[in-house]
Short mmCIF file of C-alpha atoms in Angstrom, two decimals:
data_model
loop_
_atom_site.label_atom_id
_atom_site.label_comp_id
_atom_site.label_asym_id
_atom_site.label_seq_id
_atom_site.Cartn_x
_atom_site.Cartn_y
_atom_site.Cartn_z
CA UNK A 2 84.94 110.11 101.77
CA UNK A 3 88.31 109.65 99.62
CA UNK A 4 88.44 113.05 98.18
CA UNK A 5 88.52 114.28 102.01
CA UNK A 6 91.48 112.46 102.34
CA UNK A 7 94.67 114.05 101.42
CA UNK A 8 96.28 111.77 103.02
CA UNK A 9 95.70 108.85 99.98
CA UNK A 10 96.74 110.87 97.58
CA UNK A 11 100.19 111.49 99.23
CA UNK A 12 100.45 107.64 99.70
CA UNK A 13 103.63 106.29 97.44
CA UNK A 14 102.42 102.94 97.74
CA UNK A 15 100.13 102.56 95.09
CA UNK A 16 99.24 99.42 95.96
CA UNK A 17 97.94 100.20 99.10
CA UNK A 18 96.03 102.83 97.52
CA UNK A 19 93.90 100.93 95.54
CA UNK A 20 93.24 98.15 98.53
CA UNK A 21 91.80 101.34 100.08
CA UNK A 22 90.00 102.64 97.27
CA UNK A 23 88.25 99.10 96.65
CA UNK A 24 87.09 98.61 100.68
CA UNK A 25 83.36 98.74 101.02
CA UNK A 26 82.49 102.31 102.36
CA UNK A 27 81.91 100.98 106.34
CA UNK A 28 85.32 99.32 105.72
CA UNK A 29 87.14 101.80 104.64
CA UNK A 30 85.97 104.34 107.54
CA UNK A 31 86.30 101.91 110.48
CA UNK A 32 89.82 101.24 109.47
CA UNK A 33 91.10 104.75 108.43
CA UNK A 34 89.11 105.96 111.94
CA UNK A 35 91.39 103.38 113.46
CA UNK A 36 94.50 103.96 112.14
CA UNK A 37 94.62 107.76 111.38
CA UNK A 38 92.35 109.12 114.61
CA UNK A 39 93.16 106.29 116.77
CA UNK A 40 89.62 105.79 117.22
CA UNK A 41 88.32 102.60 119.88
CA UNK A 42 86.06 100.13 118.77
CA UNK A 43 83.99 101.31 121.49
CA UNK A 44 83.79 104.70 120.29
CA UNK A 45 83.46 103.84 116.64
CA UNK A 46 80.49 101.54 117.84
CA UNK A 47 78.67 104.22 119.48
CA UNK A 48 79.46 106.50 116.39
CA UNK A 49 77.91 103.88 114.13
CA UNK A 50 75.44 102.51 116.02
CA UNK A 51 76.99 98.96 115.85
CA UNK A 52 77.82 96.51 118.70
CA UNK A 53 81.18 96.14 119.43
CA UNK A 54 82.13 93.46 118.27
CA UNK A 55 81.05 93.65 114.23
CA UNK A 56 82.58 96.99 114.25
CA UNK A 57 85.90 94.78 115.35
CA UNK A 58 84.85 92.16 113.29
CA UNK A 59 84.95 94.49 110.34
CA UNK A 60 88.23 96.22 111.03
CA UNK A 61 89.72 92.42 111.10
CA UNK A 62 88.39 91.57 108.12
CA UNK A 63 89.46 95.14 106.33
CA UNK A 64 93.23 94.47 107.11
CA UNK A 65 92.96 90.89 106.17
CA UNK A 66 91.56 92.07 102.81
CA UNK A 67 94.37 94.52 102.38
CA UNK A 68 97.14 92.06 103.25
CA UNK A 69 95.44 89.99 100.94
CA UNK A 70 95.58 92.76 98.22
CA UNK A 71 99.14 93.43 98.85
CA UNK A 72 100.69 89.99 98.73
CA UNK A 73 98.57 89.86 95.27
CA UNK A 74 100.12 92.45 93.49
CA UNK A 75 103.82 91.89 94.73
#
């Protein structure tokens, strides 16, 4: 899924690259879904075949783990 992205590539913030690159693969897609197609949790549950809430629960947890992963390397 990351080589589709030209997006990460053109990311300056290598940082943030590499909290992306090291998300589990559901992770990754929930949040990217989220933040670059603006995708609900509603659709992404339907699209996944999850219930609502653990596909929230899992976007949540993604950003926590990036803040995380920021504040780390700084």
């Amino acid at each position: 899924m990351l080589e589709m992205l030209p997006l990460l590539q053109k990311l300056e913030n290598t940082e943030l690259q590499t909290a992306i690159k090291e998300m589990k693969e559901r992770g990754r897609y929930i949040f990217l879904e989220r933040a670059l197609s603006d995708k609900s949790f509603i659709e992404l549950s339907k699209e996944l075949g999850m219930e609502y809430k653990s596909v929230a629960t899992v976007y949540y947890r993604t950003v926590k783990k990036i803040r995380k992963h920021m504040k780390e390397t700084k």
